[in-house]
PDB file of C-alpha atoms in Angstrom:
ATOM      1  CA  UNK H  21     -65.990  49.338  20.206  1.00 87.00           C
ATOM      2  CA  UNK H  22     -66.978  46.884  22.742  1.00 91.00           C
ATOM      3  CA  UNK H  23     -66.231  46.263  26.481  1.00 93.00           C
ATOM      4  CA  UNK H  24     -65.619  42.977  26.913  1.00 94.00           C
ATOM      5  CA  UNK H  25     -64.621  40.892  30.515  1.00 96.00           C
ATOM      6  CA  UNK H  26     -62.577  37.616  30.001  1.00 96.00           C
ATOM      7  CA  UNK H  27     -62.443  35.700  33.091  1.00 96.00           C
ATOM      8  CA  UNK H  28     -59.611  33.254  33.069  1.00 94.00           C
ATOM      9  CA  UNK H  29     -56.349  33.829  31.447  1.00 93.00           C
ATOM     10  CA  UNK H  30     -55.599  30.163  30.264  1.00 89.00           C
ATOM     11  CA  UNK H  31     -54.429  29.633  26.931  1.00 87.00           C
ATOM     12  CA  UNK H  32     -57.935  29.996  25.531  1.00 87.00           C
ATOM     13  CA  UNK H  33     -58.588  33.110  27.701  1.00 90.00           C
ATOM     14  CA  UNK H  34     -55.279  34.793  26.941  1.00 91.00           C
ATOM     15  CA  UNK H  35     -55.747  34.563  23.048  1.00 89.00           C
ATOM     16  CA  UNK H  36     -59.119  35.623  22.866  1.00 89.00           C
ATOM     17  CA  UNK H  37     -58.808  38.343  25.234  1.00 93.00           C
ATOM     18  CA  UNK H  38     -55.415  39.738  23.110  1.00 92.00           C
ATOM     19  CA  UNK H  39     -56.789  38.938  19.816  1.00 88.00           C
ATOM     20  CA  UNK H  40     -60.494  41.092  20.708  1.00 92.00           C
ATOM     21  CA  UNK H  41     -57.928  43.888  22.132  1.00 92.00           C
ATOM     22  CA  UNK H  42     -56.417  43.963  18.366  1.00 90.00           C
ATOM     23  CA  UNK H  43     -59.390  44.066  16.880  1.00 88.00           C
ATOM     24  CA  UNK H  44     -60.344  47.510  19.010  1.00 91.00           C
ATOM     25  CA  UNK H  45     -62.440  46.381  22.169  1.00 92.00           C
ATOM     26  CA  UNK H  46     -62.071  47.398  25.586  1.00 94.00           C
ATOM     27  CA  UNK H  47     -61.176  44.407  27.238  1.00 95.00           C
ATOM     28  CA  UNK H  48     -60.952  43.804  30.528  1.00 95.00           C
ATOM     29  CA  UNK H  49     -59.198  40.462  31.880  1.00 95.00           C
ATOM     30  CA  UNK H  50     -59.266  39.100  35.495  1.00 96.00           C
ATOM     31  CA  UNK H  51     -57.467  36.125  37.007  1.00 94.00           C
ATOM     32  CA  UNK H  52     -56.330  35.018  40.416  1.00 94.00           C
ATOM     33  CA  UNK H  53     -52.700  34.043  39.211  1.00 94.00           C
ATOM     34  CA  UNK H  54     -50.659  37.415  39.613  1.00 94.00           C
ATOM     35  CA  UNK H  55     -48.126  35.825  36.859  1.00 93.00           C
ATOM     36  CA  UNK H  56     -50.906  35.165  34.091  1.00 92.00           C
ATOM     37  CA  UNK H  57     -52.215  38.695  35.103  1.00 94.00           C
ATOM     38  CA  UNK H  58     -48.518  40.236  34.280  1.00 93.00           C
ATOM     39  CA  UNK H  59     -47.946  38.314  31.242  1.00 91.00           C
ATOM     40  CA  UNK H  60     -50.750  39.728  29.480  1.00 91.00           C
ATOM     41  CA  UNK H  61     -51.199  42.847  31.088  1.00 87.00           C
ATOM     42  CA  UNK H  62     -49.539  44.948  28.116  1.00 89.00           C
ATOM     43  CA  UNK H  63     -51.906  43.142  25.053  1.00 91.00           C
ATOM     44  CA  UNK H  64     -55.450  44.073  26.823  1.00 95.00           C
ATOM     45  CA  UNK H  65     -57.249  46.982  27.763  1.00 95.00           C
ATOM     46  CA  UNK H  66     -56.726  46.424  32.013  1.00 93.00           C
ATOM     47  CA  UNK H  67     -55.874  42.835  33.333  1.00 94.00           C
ATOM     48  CA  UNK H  68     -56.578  42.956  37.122  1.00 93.00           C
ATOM     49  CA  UNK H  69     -55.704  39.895  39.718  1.00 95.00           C
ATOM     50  CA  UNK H  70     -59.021  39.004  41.336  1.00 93.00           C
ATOM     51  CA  UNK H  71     -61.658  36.807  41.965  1.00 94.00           C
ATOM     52  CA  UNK H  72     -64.430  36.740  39.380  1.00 94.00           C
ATOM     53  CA  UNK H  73     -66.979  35.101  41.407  1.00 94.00           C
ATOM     54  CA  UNK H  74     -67.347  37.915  43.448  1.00 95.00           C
ATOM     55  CA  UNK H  75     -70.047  40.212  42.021  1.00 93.00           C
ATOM     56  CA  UNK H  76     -67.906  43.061  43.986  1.00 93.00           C
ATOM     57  CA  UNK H  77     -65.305  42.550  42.554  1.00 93.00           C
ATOM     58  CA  UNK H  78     -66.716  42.447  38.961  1.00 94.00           C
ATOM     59  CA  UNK H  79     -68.102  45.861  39.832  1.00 92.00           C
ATOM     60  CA  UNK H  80     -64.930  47.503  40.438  1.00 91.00           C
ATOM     61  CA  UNK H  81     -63.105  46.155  37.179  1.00 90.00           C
ATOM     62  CA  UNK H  82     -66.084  47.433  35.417  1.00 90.00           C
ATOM     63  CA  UNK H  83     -68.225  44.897  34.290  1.00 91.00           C
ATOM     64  CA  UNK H  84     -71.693  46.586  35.070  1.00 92.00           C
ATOM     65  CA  UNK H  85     -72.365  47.861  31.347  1.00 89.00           C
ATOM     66  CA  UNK H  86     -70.042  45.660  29.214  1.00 94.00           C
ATOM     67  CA  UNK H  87     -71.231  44.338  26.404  1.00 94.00           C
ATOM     68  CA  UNK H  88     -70.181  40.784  26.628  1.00 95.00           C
ATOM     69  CA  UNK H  89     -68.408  37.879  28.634  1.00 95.00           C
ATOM     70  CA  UNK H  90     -66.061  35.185  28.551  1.00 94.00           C
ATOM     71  CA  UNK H  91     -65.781  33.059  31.226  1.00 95.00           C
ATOM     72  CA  UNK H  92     -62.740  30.490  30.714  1.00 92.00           C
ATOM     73  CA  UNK H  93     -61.696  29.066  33.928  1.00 89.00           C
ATOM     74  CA  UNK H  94     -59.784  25.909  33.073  1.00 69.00           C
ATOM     75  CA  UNK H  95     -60.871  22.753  34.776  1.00 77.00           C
ATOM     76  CA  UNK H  96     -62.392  24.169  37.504  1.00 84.00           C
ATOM     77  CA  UNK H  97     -66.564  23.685  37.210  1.00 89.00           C
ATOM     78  CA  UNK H  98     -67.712  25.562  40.280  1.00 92.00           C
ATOM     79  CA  UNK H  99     -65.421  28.787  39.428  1.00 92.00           C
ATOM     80  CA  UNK H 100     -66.998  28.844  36.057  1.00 94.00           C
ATOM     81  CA  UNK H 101     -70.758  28.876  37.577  1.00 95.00           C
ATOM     82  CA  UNK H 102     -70.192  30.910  39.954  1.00 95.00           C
ATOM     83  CA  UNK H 103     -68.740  33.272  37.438  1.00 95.00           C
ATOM     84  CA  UNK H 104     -71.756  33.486  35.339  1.00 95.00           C
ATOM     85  CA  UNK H 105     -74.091  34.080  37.905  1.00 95.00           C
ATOM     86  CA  UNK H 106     -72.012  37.055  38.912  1.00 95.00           C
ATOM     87  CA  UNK H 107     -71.473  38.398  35.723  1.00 96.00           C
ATOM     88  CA  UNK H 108     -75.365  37.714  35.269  1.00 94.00           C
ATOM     89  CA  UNK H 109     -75.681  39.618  39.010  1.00 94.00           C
ATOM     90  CA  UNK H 110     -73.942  42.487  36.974  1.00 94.00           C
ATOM     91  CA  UNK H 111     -76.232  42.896  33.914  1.00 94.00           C
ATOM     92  CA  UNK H 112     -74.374  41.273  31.514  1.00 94.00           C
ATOM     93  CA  UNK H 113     -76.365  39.915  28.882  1.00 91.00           C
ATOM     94  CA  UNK H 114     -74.089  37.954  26.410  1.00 93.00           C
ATOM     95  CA  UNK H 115     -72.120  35.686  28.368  1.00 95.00           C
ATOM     96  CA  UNK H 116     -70.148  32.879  26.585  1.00 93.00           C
ATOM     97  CA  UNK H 117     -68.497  30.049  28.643  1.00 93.00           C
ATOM     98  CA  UNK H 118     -65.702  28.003  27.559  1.00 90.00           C
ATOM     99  CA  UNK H 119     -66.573  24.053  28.990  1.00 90.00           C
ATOM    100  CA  UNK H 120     -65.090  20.260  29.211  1.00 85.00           C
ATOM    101  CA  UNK H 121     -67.818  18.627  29.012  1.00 87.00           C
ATOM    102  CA  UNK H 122     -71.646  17.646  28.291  1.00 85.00           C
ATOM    103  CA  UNK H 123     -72.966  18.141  31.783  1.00 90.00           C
ATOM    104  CA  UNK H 124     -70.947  21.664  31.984  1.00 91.00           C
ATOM    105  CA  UNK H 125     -72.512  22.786  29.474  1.00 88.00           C
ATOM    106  CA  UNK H 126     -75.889  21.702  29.862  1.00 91.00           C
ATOM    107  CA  UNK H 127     -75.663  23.703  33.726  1.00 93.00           C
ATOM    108  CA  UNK H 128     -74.414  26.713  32.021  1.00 92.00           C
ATOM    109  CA  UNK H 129     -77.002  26.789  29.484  1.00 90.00           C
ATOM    110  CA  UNK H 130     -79.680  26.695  32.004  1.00 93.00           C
ATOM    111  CA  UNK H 131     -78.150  29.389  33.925  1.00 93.00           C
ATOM    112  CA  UNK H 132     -78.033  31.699  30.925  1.00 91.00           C
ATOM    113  CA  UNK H 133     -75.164  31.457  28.992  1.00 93.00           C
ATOM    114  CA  UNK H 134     -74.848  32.566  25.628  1.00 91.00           C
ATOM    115  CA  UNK H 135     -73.100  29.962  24.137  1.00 87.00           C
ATOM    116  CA  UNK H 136     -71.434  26.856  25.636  1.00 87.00           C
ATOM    117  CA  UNK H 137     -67.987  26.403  23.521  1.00 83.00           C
ATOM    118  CA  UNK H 138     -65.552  23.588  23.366  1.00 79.00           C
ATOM    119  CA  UNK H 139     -62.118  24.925  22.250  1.00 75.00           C
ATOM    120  CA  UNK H 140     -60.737  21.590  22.186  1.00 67.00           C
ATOM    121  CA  UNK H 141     -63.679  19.788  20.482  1.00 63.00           C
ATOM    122  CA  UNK H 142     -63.910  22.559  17.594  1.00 61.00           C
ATOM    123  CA  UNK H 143     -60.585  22.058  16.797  1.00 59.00           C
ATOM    124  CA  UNK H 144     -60.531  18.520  16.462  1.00 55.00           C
ATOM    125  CA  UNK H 145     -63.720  17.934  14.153  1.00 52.00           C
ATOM    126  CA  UNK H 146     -61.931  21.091  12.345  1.00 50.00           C
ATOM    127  CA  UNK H 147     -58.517  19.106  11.792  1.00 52.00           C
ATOM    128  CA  UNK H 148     -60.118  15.520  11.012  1.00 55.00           C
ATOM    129  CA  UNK H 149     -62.128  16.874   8.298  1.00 49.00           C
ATOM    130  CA  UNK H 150     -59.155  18.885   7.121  1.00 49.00           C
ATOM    131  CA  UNK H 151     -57.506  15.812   7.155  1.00 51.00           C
ATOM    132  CA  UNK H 152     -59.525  13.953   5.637  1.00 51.00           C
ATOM    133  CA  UNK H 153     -60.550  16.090   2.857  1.00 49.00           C
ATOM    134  CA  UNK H 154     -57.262  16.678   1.626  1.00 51.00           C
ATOM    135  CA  UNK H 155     -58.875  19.766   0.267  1.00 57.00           C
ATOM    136  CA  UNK H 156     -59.768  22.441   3.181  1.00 53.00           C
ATOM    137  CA  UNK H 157     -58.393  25.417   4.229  1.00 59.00           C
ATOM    138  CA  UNK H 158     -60.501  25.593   7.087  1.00 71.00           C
ATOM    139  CA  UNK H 159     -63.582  24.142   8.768  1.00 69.00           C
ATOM    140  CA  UNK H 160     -65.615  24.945  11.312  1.00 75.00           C
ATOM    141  CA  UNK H 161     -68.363  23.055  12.669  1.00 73.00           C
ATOM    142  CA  UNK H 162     -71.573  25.295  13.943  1.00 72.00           C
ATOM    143  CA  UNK H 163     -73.381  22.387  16.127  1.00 66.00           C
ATOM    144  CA  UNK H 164     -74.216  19.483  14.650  1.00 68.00           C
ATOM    145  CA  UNK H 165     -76.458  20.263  11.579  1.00 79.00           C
ATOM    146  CA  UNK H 166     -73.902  22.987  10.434  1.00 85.00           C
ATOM    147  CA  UNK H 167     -71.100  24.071   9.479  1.00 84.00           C
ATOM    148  CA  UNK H 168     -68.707  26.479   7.315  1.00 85.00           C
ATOM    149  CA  UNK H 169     -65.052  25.654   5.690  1.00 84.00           C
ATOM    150  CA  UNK H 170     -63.321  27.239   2.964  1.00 84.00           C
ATOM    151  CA  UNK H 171     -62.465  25.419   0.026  1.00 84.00           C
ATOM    152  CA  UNK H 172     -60.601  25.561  -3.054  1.00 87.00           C
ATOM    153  CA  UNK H 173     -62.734  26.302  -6.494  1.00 88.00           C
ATOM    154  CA  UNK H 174     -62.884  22.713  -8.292  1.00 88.00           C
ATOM    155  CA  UNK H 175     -61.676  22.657 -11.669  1.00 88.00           C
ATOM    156  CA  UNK H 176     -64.945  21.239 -12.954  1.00 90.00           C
ATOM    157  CA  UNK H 177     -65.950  25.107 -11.490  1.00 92.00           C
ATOM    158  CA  UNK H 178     -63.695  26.883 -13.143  1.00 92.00           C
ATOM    159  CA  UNK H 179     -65.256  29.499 -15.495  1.00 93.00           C
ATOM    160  CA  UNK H 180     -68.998  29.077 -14.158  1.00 93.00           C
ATOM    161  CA  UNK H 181     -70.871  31.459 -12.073  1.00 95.00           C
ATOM    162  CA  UNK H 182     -72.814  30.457  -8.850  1.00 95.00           C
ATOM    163  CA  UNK H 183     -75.997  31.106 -10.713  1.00 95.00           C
ATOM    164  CA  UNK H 184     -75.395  28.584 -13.337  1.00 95.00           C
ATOM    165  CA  UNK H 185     -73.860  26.344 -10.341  1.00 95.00           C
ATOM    166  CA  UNK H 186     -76.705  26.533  -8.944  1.00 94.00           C
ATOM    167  CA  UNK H 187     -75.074  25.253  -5.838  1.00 95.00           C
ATOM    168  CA  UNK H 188     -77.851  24.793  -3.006  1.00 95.00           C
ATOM    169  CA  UNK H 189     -80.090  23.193  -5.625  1.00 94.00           C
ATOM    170  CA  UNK H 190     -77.402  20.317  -6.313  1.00 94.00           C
ATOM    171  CA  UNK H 191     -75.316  20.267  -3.316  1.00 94.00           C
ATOM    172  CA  UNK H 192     -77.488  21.958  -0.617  1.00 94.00           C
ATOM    173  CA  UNK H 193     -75.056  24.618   0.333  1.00 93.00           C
ATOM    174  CA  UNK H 194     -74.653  27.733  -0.214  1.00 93.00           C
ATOM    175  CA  UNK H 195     -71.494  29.899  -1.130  1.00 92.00           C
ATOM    176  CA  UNK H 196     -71.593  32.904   1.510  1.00 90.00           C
ATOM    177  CA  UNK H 197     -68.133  34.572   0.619  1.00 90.00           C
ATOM    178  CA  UNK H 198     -65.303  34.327  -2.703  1.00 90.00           C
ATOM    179  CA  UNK H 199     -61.949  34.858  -1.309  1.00 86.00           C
ATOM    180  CA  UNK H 200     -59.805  36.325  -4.214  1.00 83.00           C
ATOM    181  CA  UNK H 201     -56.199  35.066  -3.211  1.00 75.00           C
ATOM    182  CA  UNK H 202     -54.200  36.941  -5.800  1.00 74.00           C
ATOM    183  CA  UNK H 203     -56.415  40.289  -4.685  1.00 76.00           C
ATOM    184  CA  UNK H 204     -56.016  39.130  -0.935  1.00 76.00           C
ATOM    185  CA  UNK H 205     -59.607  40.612  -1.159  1.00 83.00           C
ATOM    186  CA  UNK H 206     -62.637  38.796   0.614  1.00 85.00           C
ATOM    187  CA  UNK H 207     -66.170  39.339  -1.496  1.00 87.00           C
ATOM    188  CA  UNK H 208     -68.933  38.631   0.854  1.00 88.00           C
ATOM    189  CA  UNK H 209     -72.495  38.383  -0.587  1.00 84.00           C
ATOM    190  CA  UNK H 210     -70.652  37.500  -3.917  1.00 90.00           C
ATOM    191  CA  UNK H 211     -72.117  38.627  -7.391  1.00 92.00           C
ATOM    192  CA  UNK H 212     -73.941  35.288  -8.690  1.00 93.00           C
ATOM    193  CA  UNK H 213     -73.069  36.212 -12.048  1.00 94.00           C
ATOM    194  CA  UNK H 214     -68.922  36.293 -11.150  1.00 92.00           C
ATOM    195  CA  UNK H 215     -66.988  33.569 -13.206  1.00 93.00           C
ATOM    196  CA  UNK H 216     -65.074  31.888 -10.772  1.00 92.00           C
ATOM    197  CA  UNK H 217     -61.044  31.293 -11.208  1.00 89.00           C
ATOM    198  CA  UNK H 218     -58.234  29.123 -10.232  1.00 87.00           C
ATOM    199  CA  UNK H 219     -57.393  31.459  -7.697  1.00 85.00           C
ATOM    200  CA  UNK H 220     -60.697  31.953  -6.189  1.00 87.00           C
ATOM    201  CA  UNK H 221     -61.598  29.960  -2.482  1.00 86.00           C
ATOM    202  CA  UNK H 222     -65.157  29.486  -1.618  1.00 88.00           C
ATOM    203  CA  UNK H 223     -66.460  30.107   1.975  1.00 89.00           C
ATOM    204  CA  UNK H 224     -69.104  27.433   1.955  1.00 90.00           C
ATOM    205  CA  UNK H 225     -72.141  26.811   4.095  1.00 92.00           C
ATOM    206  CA  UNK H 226     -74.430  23.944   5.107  1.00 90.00           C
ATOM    207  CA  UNK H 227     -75.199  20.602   6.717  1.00 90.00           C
ATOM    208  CA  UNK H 228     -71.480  18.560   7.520  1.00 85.00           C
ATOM    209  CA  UNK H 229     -72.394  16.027   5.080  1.00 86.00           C
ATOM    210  CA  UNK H 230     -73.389  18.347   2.685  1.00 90.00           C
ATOM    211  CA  UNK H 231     -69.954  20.203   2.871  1.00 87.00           C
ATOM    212  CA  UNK H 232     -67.969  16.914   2.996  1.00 84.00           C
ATOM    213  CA  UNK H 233     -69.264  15.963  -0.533  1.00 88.00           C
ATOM    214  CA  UNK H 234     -68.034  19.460  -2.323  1.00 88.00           C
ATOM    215  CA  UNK H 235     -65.050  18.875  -0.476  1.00 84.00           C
ATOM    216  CA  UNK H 236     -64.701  15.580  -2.061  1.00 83.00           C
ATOM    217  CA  UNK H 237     -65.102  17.332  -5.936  1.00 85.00           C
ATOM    218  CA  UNK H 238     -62.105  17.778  -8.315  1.00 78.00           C
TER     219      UNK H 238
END
């Protein structure tokens, strides 16, 4: 189990925050907004009104020894800096902040953050290449030399292993999971030597043009 501080209690904040509190962490949530506070005060660890740009403040939530931080403050830049450097103040190494644009991101990166994420962004390239594949179940783009979706096995896969597939020879990616559907079972690392089935989806990794041409295969 982690502990975990989300700062901000937006829509991105409140999911991620509830959704790491299912999963088993301690997490901790502040926000100014007494109403946000309330409304997800029964789905996290604590959830405290408060200003997270005050290093004093993080101290008394308990942020001094967590293992992580999110810091997603909405449109407002200068409560999101400010933010970092005081969860930086507290010893927090792995801080990951949620920003709207280029130049946010490139000042939070040079302050130390983590990771710079764009919610928004992630989802779109997600959807349009869901859209246009016809064939995803999900994609998610890593940067912009990588990325992972889950597809459907191609019938011209059906009955062949990964070995004879020989996938990252001919298609430069590589299969890093077999989700069994009618099992509901996920196979991570999966035997090369497994004959894949109608049923089977492929968790597939590599370069977003890469991906988009096994996509394309029937």
């Amino acid at each position: 189990m982690k502990r975990i501080i989300v700062v901000g209690l937006g829509n991105f904040g409140s999911v991620i925050a509830a959704r790491l509190h299912e999963q088993g962490h301690d997490v901790i949530a502040i926000d100014p907004r007494p109403a946000v506070v309330d409304a997800l005060g029964a789905r996290v660890s604590k959830a405290m009104v408060g200003d997270a740009t005050q290093r004093q403040v993080l101290e008394e939530v308990g942020a001094r020894g967590a293992d992580a931080a999110i810091i997603s403050t909405g449109e407002d830049l200068s409560a999101s800096i400010l933010a970092l450097l005081a969860l930086r103040d507290t010893g927090i190494q792995d801080i990951y902040v949620k920003v709207r644009s280029d130049d946010h991101a490139r000042i939070a990166n040079a302050l130390g953050a983590t990771e710079s994420i764009f919610p928004e962004r992630e989802s779109a390239l997600g959807l349009a290449s869901r859209i246009t594949s016809g064939r995803l179940l999900q994609y998610v783009q890593l940067g912009t030399e990588f990325g992972l979706q889950e597809m459907p096995v191609p019938e011209a896969w059906y009955g062949k292993s990964l070995r004879v597939l020989a996938l990252p020879q001919r298609y430069r990616v590589h299969v890093v999971a077999v989700h069994d559907v009618l099992q509901d079972r996920m196979l991570p690392v999966p035997d090369p030597d497994r004959l894949l089935t109608p049923s089977d989806a492929l968790l597939v990794a590599g370069e977003p043009s890469a991906l988009e041409a096994v996509a394309a295969l029937r």
